[in-house]
Short mmCIF file of C-alpha atoms in Angstrom, two decimals:
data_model
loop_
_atom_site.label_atom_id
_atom_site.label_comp_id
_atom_site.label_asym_id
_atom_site.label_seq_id
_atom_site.Cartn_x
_atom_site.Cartn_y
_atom_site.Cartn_z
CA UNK A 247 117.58 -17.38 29.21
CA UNK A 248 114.55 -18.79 28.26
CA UNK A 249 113.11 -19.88 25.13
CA UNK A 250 109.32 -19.57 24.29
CA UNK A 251 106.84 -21.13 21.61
CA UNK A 252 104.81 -17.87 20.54
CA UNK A 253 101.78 -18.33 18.38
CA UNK A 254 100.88 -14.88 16.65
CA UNK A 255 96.87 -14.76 15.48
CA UNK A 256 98.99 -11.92 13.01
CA UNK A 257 100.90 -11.47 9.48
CA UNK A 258 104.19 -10.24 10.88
CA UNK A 259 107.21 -8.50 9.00
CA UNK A 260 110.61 -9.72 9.26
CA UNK A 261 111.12 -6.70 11.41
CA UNK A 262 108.36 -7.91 13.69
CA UNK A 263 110.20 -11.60 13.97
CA UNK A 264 113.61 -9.79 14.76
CA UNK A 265 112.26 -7.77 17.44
CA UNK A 266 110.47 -10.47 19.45
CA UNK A 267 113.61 -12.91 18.76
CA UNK A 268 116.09 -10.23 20.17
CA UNK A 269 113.79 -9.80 23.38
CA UNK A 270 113.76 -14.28 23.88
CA UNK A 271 116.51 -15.73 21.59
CA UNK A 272 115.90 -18.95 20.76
CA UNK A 273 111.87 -18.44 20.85
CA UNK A 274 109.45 -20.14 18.10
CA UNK A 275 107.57 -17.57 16.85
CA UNK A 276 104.55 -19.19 14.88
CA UNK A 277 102.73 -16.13 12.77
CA UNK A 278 99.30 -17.45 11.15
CA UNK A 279 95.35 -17.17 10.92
CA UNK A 280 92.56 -17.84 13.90
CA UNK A 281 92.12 -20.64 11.81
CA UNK A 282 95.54 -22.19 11.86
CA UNK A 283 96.56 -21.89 14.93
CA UNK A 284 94.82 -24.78 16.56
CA UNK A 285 97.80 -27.06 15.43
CA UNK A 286 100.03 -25.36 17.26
CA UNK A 287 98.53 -24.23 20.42
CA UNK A 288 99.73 -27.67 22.25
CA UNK A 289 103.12 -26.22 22.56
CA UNK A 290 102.05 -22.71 22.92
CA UNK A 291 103.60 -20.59 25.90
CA UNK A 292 102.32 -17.39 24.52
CA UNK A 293 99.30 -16.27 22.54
CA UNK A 294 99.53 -12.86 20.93
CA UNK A 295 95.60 -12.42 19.79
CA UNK A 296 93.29 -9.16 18.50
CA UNK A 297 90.37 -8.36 21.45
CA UNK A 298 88.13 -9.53 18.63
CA UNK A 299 89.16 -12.73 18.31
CA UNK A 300 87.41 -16.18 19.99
CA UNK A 301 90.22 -17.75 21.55
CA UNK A 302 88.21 -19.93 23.59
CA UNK A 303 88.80 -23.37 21.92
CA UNK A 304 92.45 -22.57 21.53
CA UNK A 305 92.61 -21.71 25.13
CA UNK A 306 90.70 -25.13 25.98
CA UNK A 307 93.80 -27.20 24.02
CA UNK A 308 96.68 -25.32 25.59
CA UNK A 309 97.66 -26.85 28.35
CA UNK A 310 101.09 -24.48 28.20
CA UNK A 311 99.57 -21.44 27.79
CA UNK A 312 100.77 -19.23 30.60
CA UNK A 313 100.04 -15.70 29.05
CA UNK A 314 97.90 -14.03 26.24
CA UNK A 315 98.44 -10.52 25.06
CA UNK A 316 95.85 -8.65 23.05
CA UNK A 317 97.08 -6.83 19.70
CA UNK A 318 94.40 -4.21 20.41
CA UNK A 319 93.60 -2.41 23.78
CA UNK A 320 90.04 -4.14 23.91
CA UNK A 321 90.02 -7.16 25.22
CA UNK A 322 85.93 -8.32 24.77
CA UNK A 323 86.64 -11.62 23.63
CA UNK A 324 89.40 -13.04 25.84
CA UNK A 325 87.87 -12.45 29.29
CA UNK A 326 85.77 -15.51 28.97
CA UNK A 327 84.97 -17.60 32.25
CA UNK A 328 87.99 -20.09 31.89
CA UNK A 329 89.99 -16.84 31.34
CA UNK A 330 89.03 -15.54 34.13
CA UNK A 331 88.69 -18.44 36.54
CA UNK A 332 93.02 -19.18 35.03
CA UNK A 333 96.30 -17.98 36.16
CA UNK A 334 97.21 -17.35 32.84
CA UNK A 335 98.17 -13.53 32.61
CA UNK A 336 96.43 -11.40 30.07
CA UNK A 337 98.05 -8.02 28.68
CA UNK A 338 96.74 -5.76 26.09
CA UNK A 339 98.26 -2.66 24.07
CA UNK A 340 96.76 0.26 25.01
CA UNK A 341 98.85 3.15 24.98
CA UNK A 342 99.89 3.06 21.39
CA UNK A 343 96.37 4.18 19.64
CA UNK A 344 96.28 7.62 20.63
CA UNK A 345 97.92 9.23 17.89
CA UNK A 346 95.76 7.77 14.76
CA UNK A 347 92.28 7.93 17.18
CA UNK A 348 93.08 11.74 18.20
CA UNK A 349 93.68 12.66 14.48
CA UNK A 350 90.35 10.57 13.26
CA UNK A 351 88.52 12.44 16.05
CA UNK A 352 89.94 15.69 15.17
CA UNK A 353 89.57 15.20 11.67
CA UNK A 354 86.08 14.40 12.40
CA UNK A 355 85.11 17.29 14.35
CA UNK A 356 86.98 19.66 11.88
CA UNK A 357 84.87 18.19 8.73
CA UNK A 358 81.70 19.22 10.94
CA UNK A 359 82.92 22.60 11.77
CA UNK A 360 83.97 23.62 8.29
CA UNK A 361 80.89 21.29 6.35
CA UNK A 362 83.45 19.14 4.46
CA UNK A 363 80.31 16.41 3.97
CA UNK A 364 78.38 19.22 2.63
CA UNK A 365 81.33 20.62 -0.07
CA UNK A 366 81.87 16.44 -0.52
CA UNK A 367 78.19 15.78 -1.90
CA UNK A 368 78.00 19.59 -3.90
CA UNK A 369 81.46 17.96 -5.10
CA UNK A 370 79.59 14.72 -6.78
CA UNK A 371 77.28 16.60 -8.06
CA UNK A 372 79.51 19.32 -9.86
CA UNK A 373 77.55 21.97 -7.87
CA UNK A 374 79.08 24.94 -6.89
CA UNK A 375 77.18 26.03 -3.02
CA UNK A 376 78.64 27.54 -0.32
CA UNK A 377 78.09 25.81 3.18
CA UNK A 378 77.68 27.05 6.46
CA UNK A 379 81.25 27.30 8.32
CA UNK A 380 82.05 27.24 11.77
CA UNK A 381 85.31 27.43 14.08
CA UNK A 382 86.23 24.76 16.70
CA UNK A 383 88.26 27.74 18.56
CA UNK A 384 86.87 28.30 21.43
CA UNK A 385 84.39 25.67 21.79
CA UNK A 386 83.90 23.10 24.50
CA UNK A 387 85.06 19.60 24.11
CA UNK A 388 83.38 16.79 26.36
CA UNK A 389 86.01 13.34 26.34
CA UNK A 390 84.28 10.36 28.52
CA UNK A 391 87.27 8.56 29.38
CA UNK A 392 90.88 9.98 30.24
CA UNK A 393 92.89 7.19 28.98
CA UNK A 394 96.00 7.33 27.16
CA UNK A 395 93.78 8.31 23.88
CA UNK A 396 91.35 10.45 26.12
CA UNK A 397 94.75 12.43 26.98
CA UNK A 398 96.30 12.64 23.44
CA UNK A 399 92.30 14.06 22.61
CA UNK A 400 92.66 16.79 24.77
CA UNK A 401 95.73 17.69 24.49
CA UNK A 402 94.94 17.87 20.62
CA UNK A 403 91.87 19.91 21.67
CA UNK A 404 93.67 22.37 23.62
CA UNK A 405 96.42 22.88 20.73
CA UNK A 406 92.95 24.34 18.91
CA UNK A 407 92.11 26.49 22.33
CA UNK A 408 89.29 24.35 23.00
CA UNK A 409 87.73 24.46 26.46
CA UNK A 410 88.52 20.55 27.63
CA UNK A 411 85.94 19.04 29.99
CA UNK A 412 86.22 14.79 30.52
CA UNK A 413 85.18 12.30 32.90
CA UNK A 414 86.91 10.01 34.88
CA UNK A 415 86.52 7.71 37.67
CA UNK A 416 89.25 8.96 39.77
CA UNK A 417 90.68 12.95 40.32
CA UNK A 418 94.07 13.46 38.65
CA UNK A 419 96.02 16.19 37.68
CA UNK A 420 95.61 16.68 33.95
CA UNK A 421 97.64 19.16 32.33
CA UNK A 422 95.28 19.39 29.16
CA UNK A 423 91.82 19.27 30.75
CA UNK A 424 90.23 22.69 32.63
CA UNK A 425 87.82 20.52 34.43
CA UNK A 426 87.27 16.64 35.75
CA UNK A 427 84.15 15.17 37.02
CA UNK A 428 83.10 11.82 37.81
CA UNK A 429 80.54 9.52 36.20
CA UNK A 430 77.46 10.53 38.61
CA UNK A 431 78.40 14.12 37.19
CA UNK A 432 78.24 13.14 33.25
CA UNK A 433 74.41 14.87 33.33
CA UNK A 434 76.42 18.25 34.72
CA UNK A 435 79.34 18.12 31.60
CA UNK A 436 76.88 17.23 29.17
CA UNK A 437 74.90 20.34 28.71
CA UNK A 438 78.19 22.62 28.09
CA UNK A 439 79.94 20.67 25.37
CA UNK A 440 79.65 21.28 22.07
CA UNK A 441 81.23 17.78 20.88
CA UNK A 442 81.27 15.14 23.23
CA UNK A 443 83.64 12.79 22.26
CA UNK A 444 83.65 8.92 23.89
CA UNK A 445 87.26 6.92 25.01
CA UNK A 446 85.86 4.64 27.32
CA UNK A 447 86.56 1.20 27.26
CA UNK A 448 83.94 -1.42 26.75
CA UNK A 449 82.73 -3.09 30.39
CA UNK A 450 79.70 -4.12 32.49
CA UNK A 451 79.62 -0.39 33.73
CA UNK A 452 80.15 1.09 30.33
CA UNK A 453 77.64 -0.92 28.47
CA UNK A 454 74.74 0.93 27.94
CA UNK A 455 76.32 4.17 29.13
CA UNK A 456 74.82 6.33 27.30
CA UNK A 457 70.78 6.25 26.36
CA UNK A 458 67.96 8.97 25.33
CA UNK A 459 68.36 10.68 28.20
CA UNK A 460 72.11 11.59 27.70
CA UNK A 461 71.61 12.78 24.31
CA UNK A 462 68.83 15.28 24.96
CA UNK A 463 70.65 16.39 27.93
CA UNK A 464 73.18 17.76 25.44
CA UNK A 465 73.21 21.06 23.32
CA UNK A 466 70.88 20.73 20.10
CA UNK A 467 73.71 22.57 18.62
CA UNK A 468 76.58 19.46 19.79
CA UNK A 469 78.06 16.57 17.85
CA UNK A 470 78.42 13.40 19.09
CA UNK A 471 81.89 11.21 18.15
CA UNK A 472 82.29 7.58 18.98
CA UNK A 473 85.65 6.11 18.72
CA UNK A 474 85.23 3.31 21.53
CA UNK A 475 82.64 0.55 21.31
CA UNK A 476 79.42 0.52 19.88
CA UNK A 477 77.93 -1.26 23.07
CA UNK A 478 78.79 2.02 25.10
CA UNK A 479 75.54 3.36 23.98
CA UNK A 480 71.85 2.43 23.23
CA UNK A 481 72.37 3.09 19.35
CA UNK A 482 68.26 3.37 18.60
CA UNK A 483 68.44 6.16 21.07
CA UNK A 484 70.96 7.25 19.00
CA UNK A 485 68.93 7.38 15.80
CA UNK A 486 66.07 8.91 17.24
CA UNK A 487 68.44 11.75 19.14
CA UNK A 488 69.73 12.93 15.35
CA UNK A 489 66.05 11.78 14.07
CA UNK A 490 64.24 14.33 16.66
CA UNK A 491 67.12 16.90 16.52
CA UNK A 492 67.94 16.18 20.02
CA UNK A 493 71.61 16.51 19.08
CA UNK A 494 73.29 18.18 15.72
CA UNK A 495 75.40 15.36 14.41
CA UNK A 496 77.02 12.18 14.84
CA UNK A 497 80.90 11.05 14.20
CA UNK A 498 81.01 7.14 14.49
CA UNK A 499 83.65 5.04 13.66
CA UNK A 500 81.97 2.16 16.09
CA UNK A 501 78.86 0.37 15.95
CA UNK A 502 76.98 -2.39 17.69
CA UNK A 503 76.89 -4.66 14.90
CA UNK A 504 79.56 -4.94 12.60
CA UNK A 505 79.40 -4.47 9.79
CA UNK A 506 76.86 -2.23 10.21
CA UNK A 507 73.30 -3.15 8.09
CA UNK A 508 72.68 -2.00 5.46
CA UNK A 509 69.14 -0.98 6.46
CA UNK A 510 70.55 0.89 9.38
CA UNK A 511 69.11 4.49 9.30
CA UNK A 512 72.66 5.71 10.10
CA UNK A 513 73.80 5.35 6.49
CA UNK A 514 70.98 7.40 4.98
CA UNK A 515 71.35 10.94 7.56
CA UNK A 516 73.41 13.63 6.13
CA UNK A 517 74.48 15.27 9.66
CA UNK A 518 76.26 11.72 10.37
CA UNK A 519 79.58 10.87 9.40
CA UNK A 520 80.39 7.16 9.27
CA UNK A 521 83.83 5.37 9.08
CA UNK A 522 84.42 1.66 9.09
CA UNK A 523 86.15 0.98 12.15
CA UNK A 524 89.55 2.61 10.95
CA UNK A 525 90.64 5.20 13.98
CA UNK A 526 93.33 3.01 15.10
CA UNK A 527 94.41 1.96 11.64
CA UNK A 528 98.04 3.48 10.96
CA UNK A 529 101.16 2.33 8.48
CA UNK A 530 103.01 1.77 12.48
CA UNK A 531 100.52 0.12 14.19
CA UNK A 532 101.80 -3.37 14.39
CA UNK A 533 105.32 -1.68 14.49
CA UNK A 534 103.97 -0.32 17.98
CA UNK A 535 102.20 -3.49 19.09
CA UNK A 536 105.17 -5.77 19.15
CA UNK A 537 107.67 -3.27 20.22
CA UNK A 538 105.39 -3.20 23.61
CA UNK A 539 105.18 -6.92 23.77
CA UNK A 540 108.97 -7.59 22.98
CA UNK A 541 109.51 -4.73 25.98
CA UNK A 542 107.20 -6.58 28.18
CA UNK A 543 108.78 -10.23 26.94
CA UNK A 544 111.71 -8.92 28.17
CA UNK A 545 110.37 -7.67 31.60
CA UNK A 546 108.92 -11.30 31.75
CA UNK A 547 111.98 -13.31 31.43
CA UNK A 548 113.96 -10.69 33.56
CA UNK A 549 111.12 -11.38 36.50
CA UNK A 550 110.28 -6.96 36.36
CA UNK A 551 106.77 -5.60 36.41
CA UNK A 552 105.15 -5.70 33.25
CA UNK A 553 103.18 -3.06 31.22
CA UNK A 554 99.25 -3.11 30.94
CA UNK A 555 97.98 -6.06 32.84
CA UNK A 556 94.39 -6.47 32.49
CA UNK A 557 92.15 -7.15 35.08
CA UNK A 558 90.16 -9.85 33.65
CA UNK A 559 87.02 -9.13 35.84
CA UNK A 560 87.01 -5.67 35.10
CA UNK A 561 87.95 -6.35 31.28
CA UNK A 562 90.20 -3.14 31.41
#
């Protein structure tokens, strides 16, 4: 069987270590910073690196390097040309994230429904106010993207009897959505939802998605949640949408710049709801991660198909 030098861009647990070494005995498993890891990429087989990370200049110094998985399910960073142009394989981890994102989305849309930011500032300032309170029961639930978190959305959404609309490129069956449509038919879904959540990952098509037009094609009554990429929309179109009423609120746990400013208008609107980044974040996250690449580590030595290869020219 063979042995492997792994470089991890990651802290890992003893657990972690035991897991990857029981899929490739006799494997070097190097755990350590971006910043560290150039010393050992010389020997490197394997890179296991977030979608956020520049591995470019390790990539340039590994002559070894015959596959990179991504930590995350967005892999921005690592479809760079030489990435591309390489033979080196490139797998990321989606499929674990849709439990944490479904709950932050949920969680999200609930705290609009029932005015939780409301009750939270009254809170602060010892005032006792009763806010407007709504019911998510019933209402219509737009998901752009029908991924594995796009699914675990829905089928969240339909254990609150939600109507379920998404988009997707291609017609499935989908046992927690009442309707598909395509991407020429987003201006069709959008006027019916009442939240409109985005999944999509971020790529040349996606970039952009999602401009002035989109947002006053939706209810004035709707929320808007972003749990994807900043990039997937024009975010001063954005502003001005919640500025001009075009939309009700905003849920956004993604930005275009990030951190985001902190002269960003964003910050300042009380019908937006801002988290740092965190939908993903979970106690078992890296617990997930490396159980799927010490499954797919052992798929690799054992010459079977592997799980989640990413076409690098459609970053996805």
């Amino acid at each position: 069987m063979p042995a492997f030098h792994i470089v991890v861009l990651n802290k890992l647990k003893q657990e972690h270590l035991e897991m990857i070494e029981a899929a490739a005995p006799g494997s070097t498993i190097i755990s350590c910073t971006l910043e560290e890891a150039s010393i050992h990429m010389d020997k490197a087989d394997i890179l296991l690196a977030w979608g956020f990370n520049d591995i470019r200049p390790l990539f340039l110094s590994a002559s070894r390097l015959h596959w990179v998985h991504s930590l995350s399910a967005g892999v921005e960073k690592l479809t760079f040309a030489e990435m591309r142009r390489s033979q080196c394989l490139l797998t990321n981890s989606r499929g674990i994230h849709g439990i944490p994102v479904s709950e932050h989305v949920l969680s999200m849309m609930l705290s609009f429904s029932r005015s939780l930011p409301g009750c939270a500032k009254n809170q602060a300032a010892h005032l006792w106010k009763r806010v407007s309170c709504d019911e998510v029961h019933d209402k219509t639930i737009g998901i752009l993207g029908l991924g594995s978190i796009g699914r675990e959305i829905a089928k969240k959404a339909k254990a609150f009897s939600m109507n379920v609309l998404a988009m997707k490129r291609e017609e499935t069956s989908e046992l927690f959505v009442d309707q598909l449509y395509k991407p020429h038919e987003l201006m069709e879904m959008l006027p019916q939802c009442d939240f409109v959540v985005v999944s999509l990952p971020l790529t040349e098509e996606t970039k952009g998605l999602l401009t002035l037009e989109q947002f006053r094609a939706m209810k004035s009554s709707a929320y808007f949640i972003n749990i994807a990429r900043g990039e997937v929309l024009v975010e001063a179109d954005l502003i001005t949408a919640l500025q001009e009423g075009y939309i009700r609120g905003a849920g956004l746990d993604v930005f275009a710049q990030e951190p985001l400013p902190t002269d960003s208008p964003l910050w300042d609107m009380p019908n937006v709801i801002i988290t740092p980044h965190v939908a993903a974040l979970s106690p078992y996250y890296l617990d997930r991660a490396i159980k799927l690449f010490a499954d797919n580590l052992t798929r690799l030595i054992h010459d079977r198909e592997m799980f989640n290869i990413v076409d690098k020219t459609k970053g996805y």
